[in-house]
PDB file of C-alpha atoms in Angstrom:
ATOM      1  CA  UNK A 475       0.000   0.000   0.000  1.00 47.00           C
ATOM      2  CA  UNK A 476       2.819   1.984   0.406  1.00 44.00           C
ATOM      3  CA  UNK A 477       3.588   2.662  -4.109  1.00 52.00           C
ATOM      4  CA  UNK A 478       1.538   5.444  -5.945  1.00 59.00           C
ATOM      5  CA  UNK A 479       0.391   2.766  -8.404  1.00 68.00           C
ATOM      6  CA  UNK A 480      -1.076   0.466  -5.905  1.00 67.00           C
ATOM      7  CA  UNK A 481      -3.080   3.996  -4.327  1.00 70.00           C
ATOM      8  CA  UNK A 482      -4.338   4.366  -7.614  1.00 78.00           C
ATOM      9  CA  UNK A 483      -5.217   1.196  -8.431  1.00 84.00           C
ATOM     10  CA  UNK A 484      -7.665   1.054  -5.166  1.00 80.00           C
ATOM     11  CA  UNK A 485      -8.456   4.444  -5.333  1.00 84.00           C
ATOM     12  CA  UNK A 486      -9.729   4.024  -8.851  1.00 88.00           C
ATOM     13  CA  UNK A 487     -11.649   0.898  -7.844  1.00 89.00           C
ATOM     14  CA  UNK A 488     -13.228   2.411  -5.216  1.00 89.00           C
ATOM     15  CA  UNK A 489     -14.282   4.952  -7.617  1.00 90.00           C
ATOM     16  CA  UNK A 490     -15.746   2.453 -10.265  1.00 89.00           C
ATOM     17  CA  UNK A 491     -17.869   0.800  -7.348  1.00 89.00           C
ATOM     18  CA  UNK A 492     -15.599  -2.139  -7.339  1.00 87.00           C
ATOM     19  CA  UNK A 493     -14.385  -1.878  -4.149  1.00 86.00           C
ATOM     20  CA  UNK A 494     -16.172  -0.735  -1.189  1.00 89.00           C
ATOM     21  CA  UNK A 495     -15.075   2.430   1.022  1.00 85.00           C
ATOM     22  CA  UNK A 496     -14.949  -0.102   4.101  1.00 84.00           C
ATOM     23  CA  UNK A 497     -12.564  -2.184   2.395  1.00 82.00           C
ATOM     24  CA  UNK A 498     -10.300   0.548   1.286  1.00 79.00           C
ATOM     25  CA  UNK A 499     -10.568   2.012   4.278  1.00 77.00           C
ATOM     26  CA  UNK A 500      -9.449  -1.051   6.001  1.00 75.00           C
ATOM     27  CA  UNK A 501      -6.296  -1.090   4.033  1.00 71.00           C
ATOM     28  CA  UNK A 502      -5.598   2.013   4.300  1.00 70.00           C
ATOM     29  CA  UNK A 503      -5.115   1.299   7.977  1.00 65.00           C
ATOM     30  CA  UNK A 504      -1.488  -0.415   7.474  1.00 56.00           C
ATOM     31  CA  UNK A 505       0.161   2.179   5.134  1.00 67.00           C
ATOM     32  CA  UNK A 506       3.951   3.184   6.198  1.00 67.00           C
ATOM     33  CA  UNK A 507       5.663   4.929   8.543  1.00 76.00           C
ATOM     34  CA  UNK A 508       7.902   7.646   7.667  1.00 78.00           C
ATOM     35  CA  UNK A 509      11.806   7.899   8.990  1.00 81.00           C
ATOM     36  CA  UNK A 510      13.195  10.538  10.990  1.00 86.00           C
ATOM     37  CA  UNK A 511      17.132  10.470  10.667  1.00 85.00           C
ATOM     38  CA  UNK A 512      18.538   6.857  11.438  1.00 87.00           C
ATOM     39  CA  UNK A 513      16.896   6.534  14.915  1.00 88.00           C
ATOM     40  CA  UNK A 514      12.916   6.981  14.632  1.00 88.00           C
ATOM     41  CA  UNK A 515       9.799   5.489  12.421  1.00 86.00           C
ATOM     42  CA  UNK A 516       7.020   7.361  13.217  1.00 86.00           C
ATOM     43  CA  UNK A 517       3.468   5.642  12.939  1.00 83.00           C
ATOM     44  CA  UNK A 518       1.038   7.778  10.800  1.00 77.00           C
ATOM     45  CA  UNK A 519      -1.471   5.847  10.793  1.00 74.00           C
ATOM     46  CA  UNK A 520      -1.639   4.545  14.801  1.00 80.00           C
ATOM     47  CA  UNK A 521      -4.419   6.481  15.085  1.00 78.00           C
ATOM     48  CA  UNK A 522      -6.350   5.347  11.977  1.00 71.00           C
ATOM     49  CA  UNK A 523      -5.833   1.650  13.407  1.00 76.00           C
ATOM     50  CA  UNK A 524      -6.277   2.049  17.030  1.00 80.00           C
ATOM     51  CA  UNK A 525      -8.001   5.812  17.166  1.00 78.00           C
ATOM     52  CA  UNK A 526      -4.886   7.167  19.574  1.00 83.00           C
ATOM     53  CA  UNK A 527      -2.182   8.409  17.972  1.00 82.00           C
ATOM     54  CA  UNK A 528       1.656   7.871  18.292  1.00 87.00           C
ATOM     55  CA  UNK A 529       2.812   9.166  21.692  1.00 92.00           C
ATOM     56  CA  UNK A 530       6.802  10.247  22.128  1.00 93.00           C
ATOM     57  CA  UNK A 531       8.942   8.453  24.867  1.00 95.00           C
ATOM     58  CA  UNK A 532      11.195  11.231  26.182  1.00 93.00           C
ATOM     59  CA  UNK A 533      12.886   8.953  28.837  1.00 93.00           C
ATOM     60  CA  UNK A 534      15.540   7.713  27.390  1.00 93.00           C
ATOM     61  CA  UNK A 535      15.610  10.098  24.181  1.00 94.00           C
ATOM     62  CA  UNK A 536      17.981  13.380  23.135  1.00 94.00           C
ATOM     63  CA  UNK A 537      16.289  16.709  23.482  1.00 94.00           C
ATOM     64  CA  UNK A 538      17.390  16.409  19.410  1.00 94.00           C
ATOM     65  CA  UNK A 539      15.823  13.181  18.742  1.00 94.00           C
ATOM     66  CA  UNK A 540      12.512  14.539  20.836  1.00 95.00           C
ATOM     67  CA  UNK A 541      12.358  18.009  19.154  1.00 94.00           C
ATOM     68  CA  UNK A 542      12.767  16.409  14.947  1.00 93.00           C
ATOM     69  CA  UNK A 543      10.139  13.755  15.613  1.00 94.00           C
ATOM     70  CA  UNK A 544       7.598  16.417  17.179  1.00 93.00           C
ATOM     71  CA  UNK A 545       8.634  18.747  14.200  1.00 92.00           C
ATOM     72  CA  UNK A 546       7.807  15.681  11.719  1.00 89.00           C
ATOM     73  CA  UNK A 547       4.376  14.280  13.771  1.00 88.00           C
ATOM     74  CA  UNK A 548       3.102  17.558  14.033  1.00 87.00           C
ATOM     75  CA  UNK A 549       2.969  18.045  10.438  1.00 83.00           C
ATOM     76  CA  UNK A 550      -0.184  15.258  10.224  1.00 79.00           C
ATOM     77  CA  UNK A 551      -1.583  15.732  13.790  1.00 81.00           C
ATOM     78  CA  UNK A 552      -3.714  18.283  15.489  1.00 84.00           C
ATOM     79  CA  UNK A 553      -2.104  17.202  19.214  1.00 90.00           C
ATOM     80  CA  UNK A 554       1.366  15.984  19.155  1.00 93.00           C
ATOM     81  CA  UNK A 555       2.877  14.468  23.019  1.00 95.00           C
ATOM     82  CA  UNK A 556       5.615  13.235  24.518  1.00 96.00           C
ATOM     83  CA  UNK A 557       5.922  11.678  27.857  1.00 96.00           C
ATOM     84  CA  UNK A 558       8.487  11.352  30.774  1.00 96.00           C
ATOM     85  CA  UNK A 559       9.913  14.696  29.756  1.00 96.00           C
ATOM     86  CA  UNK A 560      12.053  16.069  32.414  1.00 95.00           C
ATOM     87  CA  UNK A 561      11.983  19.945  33.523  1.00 95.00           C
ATOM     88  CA  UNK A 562      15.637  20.465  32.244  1.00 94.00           C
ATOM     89  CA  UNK A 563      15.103  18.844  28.788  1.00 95.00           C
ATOM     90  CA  UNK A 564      11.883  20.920  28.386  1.00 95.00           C
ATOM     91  CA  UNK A 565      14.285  23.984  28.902  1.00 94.00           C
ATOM     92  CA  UNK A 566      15.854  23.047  26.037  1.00 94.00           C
ATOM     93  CA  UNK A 567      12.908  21.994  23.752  1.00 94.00           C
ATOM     94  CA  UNK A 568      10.851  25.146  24.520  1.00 91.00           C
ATOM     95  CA  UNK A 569      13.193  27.664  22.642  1.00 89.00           C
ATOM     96  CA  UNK A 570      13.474  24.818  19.312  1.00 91.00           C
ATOM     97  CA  UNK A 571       9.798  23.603  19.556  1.00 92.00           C
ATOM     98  CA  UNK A 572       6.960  26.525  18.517  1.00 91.00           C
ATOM     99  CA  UNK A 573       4.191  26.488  20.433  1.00 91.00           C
ATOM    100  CA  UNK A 574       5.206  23.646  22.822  1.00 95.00           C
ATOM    101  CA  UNK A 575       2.908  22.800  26.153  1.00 95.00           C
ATOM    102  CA  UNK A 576       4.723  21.700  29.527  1.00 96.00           C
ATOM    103  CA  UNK A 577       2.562  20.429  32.055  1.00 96.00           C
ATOM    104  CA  UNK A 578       5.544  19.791  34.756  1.00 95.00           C
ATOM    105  CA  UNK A 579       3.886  17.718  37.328  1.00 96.00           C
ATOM    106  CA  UNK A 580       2.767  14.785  34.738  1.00 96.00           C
ATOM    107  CA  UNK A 581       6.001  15.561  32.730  1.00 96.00           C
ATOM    108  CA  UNK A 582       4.219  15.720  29.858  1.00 97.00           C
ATOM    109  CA  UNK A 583       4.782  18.063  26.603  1.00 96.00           C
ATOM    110  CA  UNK A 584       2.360  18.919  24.042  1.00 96.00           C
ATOM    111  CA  UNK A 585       2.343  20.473  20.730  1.00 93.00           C
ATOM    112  CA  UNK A 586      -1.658  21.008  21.063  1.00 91.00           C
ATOM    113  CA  UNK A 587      -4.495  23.689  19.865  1.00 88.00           C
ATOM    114  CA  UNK A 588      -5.615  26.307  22.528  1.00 84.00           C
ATOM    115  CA  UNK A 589      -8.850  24.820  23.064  1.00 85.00           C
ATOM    116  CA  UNK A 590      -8.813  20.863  23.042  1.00 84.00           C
ATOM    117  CA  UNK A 591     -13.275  20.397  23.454  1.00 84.00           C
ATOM    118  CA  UNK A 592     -14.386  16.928  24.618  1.00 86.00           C
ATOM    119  CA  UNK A 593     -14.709  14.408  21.440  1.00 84.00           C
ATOM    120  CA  UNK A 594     -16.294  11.539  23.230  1.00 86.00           C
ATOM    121  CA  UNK A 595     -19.414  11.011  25.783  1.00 88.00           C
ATOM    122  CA  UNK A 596     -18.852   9.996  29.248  1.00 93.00           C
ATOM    123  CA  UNK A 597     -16.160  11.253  32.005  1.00 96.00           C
ATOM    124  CA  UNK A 598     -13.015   9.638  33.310  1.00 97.00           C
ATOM    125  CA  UNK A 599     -11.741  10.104  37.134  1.00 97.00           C
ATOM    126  CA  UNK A 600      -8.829   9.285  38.375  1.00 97.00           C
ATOM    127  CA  UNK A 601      -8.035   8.932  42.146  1.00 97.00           C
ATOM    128  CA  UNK A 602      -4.933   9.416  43.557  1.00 96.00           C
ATOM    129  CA  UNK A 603      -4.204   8.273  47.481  1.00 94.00           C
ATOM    130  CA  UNK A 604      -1.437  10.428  48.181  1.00 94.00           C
ATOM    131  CA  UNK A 605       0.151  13.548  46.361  1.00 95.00           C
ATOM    132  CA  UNK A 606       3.286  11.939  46.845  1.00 96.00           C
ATOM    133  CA  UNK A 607       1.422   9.598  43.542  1.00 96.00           C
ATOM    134  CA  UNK A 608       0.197  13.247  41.857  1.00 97.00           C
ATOM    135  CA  UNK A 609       3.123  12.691  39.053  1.00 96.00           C
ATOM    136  CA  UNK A 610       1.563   9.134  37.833  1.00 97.00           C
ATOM    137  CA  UNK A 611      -1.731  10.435  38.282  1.00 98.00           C
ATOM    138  CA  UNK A 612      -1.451  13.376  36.278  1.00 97.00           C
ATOM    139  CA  UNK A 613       0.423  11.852  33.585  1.00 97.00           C
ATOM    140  CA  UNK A 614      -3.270  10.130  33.652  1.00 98.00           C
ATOM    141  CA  UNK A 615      -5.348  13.213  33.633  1.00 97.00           C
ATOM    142  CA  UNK A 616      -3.423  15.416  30.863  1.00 97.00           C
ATOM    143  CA  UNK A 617      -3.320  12.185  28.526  1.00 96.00           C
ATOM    144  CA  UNK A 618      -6.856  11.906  28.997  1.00 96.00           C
ATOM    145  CA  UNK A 619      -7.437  15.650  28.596  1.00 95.00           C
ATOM    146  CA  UNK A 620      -4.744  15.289  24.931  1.00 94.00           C
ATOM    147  CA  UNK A 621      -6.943  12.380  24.176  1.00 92.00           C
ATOM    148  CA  UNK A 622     -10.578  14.359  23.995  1.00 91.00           C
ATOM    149  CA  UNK A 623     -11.565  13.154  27.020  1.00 94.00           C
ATOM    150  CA  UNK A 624     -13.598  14.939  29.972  1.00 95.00           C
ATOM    151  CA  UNK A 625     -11.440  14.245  33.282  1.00 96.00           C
ATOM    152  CA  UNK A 626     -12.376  14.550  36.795  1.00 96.00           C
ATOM    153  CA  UNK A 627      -9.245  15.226  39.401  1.00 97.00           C
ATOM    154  CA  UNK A 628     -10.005  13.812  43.361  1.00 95.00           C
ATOM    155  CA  UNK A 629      -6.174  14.183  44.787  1.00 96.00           C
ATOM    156  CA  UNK A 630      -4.864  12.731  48.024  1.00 94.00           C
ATOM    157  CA  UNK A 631      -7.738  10.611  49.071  1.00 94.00           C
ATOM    158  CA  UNK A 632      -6.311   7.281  50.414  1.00 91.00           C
ATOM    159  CA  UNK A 633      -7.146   4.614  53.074  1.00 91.00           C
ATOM    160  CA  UNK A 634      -5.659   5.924  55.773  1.00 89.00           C
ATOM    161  CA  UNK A 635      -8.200   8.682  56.305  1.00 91.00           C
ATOM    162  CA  UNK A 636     -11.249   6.741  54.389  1.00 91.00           C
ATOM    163  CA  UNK A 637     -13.767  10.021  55.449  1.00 92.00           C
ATOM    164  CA  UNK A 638     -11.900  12.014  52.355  1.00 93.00           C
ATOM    165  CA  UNK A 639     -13.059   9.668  50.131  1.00 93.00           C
ATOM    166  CA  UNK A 640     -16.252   8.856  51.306  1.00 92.00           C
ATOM    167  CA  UNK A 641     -17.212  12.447  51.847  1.00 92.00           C
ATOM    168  CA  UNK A 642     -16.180  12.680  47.460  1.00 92.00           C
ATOM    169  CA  UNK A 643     -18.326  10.185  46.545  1.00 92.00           C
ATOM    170  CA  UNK A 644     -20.662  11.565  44.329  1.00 91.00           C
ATOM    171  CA  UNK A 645     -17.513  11.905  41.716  1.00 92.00           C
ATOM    172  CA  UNK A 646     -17.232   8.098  42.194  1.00 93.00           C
ATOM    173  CA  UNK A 647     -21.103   7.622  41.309  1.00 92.00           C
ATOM    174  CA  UNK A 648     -20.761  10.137  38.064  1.00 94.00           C
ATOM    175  CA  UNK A 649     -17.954   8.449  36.319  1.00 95.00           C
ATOM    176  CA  UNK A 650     -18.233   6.106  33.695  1.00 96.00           C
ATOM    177  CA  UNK A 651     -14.083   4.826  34.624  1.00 97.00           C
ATOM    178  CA  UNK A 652     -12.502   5.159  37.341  1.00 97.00           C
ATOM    179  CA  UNK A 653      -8.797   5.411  37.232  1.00 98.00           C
ATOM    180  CA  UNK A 654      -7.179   4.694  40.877  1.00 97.00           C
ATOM    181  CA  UNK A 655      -3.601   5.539  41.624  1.00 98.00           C
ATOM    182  CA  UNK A 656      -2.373   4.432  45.000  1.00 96.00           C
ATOM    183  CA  UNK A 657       1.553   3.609  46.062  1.00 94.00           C
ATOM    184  CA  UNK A 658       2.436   2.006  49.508  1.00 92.00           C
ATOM    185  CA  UNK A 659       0.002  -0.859  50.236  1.00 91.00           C
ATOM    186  CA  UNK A 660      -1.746  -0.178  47.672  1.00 92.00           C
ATOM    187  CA  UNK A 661      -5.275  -0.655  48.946  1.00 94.00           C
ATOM    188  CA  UNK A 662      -7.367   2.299  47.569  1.00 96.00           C
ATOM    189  CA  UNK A 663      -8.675   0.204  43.829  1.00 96.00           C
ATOM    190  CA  UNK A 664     -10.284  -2.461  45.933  1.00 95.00           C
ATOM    191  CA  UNK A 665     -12.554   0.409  48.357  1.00 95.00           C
ATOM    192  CA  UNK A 666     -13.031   2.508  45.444  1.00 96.00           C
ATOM    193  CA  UNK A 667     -14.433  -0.181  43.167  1.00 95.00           C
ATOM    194  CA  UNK A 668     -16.734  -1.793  46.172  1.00 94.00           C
ATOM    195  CA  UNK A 669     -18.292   1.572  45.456  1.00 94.00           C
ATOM    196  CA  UNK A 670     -18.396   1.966  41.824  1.00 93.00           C
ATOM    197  CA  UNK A 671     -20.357   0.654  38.900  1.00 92.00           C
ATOM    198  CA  UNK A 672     -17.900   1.116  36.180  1.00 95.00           C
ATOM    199  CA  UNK A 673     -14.886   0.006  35.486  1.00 95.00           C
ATOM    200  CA  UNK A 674     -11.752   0.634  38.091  1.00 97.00           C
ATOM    201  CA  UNK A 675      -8.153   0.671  36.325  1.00 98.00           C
ATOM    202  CA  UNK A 676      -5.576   0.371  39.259  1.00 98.00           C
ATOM    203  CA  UNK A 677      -2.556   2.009  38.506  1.00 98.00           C
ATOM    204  CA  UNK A 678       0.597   0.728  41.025  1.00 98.00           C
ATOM    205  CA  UNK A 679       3.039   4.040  42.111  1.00 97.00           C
ATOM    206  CA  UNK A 680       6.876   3.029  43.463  1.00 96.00           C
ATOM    207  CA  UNK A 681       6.087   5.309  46.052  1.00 94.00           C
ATOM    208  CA  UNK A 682       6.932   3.387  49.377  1.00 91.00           C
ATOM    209  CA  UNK A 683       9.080   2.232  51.897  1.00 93.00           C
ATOM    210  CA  UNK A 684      11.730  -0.245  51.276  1.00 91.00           C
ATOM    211  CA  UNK A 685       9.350  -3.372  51.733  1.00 91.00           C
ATOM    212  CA  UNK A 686       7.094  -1.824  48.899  1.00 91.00           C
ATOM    213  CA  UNK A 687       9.873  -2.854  46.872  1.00 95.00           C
ATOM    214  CA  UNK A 688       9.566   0.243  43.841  1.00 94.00           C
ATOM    215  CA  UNK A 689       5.948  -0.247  43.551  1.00 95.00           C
ATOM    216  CA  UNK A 690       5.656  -4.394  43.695  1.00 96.00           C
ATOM    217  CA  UNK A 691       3.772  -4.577  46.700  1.00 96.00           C
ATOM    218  CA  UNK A 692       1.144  -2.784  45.704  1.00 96.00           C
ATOM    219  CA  UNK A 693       0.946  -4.439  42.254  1.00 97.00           C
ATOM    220  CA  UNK A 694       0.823  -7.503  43.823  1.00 96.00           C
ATOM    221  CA  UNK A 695      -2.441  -5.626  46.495  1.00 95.00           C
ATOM    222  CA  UNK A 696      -4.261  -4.614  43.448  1.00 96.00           C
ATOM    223  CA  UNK A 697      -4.490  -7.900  41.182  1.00 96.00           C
ATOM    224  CA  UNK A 698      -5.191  -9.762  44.486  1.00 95.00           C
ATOM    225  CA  UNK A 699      -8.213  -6.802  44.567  1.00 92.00           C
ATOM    226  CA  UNK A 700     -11.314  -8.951  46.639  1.00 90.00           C
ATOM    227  CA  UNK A 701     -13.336  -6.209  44.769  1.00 92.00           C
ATOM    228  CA  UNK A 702     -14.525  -7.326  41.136  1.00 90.00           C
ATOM    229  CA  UNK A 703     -14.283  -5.307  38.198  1.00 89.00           C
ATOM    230  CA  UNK A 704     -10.985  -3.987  38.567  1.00 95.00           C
ATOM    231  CA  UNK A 705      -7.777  -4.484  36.163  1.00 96.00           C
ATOM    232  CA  UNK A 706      -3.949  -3.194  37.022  1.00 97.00           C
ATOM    233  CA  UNK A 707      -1.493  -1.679  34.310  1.00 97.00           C
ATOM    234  CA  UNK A 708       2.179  -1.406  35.156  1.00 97.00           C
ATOM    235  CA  UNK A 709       3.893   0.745  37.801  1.00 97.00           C
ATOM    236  CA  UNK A 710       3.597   4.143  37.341  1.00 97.00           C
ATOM    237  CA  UNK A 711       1.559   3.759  34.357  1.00 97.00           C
ATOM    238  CA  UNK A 712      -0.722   6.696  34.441  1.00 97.00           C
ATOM    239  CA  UNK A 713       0.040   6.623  30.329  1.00 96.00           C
ATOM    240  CA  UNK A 714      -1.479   3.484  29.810  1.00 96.00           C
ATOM    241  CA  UNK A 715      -4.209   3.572  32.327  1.00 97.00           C
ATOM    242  CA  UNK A 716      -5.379   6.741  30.313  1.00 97.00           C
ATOM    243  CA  UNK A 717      -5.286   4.972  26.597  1.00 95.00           C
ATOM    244  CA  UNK A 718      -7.259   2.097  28.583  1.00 96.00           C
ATOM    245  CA  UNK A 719     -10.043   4.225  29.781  1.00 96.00           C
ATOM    246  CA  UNK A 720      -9.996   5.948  26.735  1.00 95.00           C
ATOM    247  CA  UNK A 721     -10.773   2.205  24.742  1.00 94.00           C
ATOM    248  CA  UNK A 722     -13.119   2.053  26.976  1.00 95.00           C
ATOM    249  CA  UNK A 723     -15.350   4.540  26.751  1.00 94.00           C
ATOM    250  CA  UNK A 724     -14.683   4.485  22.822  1.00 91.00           C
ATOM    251  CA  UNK A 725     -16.111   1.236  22.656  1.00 91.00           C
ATOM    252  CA  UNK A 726     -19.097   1.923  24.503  1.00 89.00           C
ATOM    253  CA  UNK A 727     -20.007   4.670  21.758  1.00 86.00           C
ATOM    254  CA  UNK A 728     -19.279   2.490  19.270  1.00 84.00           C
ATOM    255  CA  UNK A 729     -21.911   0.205  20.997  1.00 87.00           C
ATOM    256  CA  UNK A 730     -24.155   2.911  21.134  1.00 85.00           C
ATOM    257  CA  UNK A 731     -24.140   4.078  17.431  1.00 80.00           C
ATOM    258  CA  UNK A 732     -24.160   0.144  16.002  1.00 75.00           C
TER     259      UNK A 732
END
């Protein structure tokens, strides 16, 4: 799909009524990626496939490598991120990047319109226990938020004073997921879903004390939830747990609409 003849060849039987805009559609869905230097293949068409596009890596990455695949990704996308960006690394992005977003606490930066409206039905809340888990948690929110997704915050909210989350729980009862970020023990998923009616995405933080081993105690807390209804991404994947909740609710529109 990737040669000028073979476009024209489905384009023009789409045209003659020989193929069906579905179909072309469909294979449309695995056309290339384009380089950038030696060291990047950016995926076009992610979002076509999947309906989320491409996100950047910054851990790991030059300020150089980050700042020519934004220039290239932003050139076929309305909202370009990258994640795991560090304060010091956005100081040098922000003078070579126009019109780049840093929202410091997620690490997060954005290439992104001024006003990014709501695309999709429904509201996603994410719960954090402690703020010392704010970093994971907004990662969460602002992906969300890049994503077209309504987002409701409820910050600092864990087990060991339970009347701060009781006393919130009308945000519970309005969301349609529930994204739960909780370090230490890792017990907050399992109370907030014995209270919900949606789905709960528990999202592990290596915030601790040496026996929470980097965030594998309360990994190991939240798939051992007693509470049903509740799935676990990685440690300190407030990224993921976002995308999820984001299938999610996608789905469920598709649903409605069929």
């Amino acid at each position: 799909m990737t040669q000028p003849e073979v476009l024209r060849s489905l384009l023009e039987a789409v045209a003659n009524g020989k193929v069906s805009p579905e179909v072309a559609l469909d294979s449309l869905k695995d056309l290339a990626y384009e380089s950038v230097g030696d060291f990047a293949k950016i995926d076009h068409h992610r979002q076509l496939r999947t309906g989320f596009p491409e996100v950047i890596w910054g851990q790991g990455k030059t300020p150089e490598q980050i700042q020519q695949i934004m220039e290239v990704m932003r050139q076929r996308n309305s909202v370009v991120m990258a994640t795991r960006i560090e304060p010091a690394v956005y100081a040098l992005l922000q003078s070579k990047v126009r019109g780049l977003h840093y929202y410091e606490m997620a690490r997060i930066c954005a290439i992104r319109p001024s006003e990014i409206d709501p695309q999709f039905t429904g509201i996603i809340s994410i719960v954090s226990a402690g703020t010392a888990d704010l970093p994971v948690a907004e990662e969460a929110a602002v992906t969300a938020e890049l994503s077209g997704f309504r987002v409701q915050r409820l910050w600092d909210v864990g087990v060991a004073g339970i009347h701060r989350l009781l006393s919130n729980r009308h945000l519970i009862e309005s969301a349609s997921v529930l994204i739960v970020v909780a370090g230490m023990e890792g017990a907050l998923p399992s109370v907030v879903a014995g209270l919900a009616d949606c789905p709960v995405i528990a999202v592990p933080t290596s915030v601790g004390y040496g026996a929470s081993f980097g965030g594998l105690a309360p990994l190991l807390t939240m798939l051992n939830s007693c509470a049903a209804g509740v799935g676990v991404v990685n440690i300190d994947n407030g990224f993921g747990a976002a995308v999820l909740a984001g299938q999610i609710l996608r789905t469920a529109e598709k649903l409605r609409m069929a």
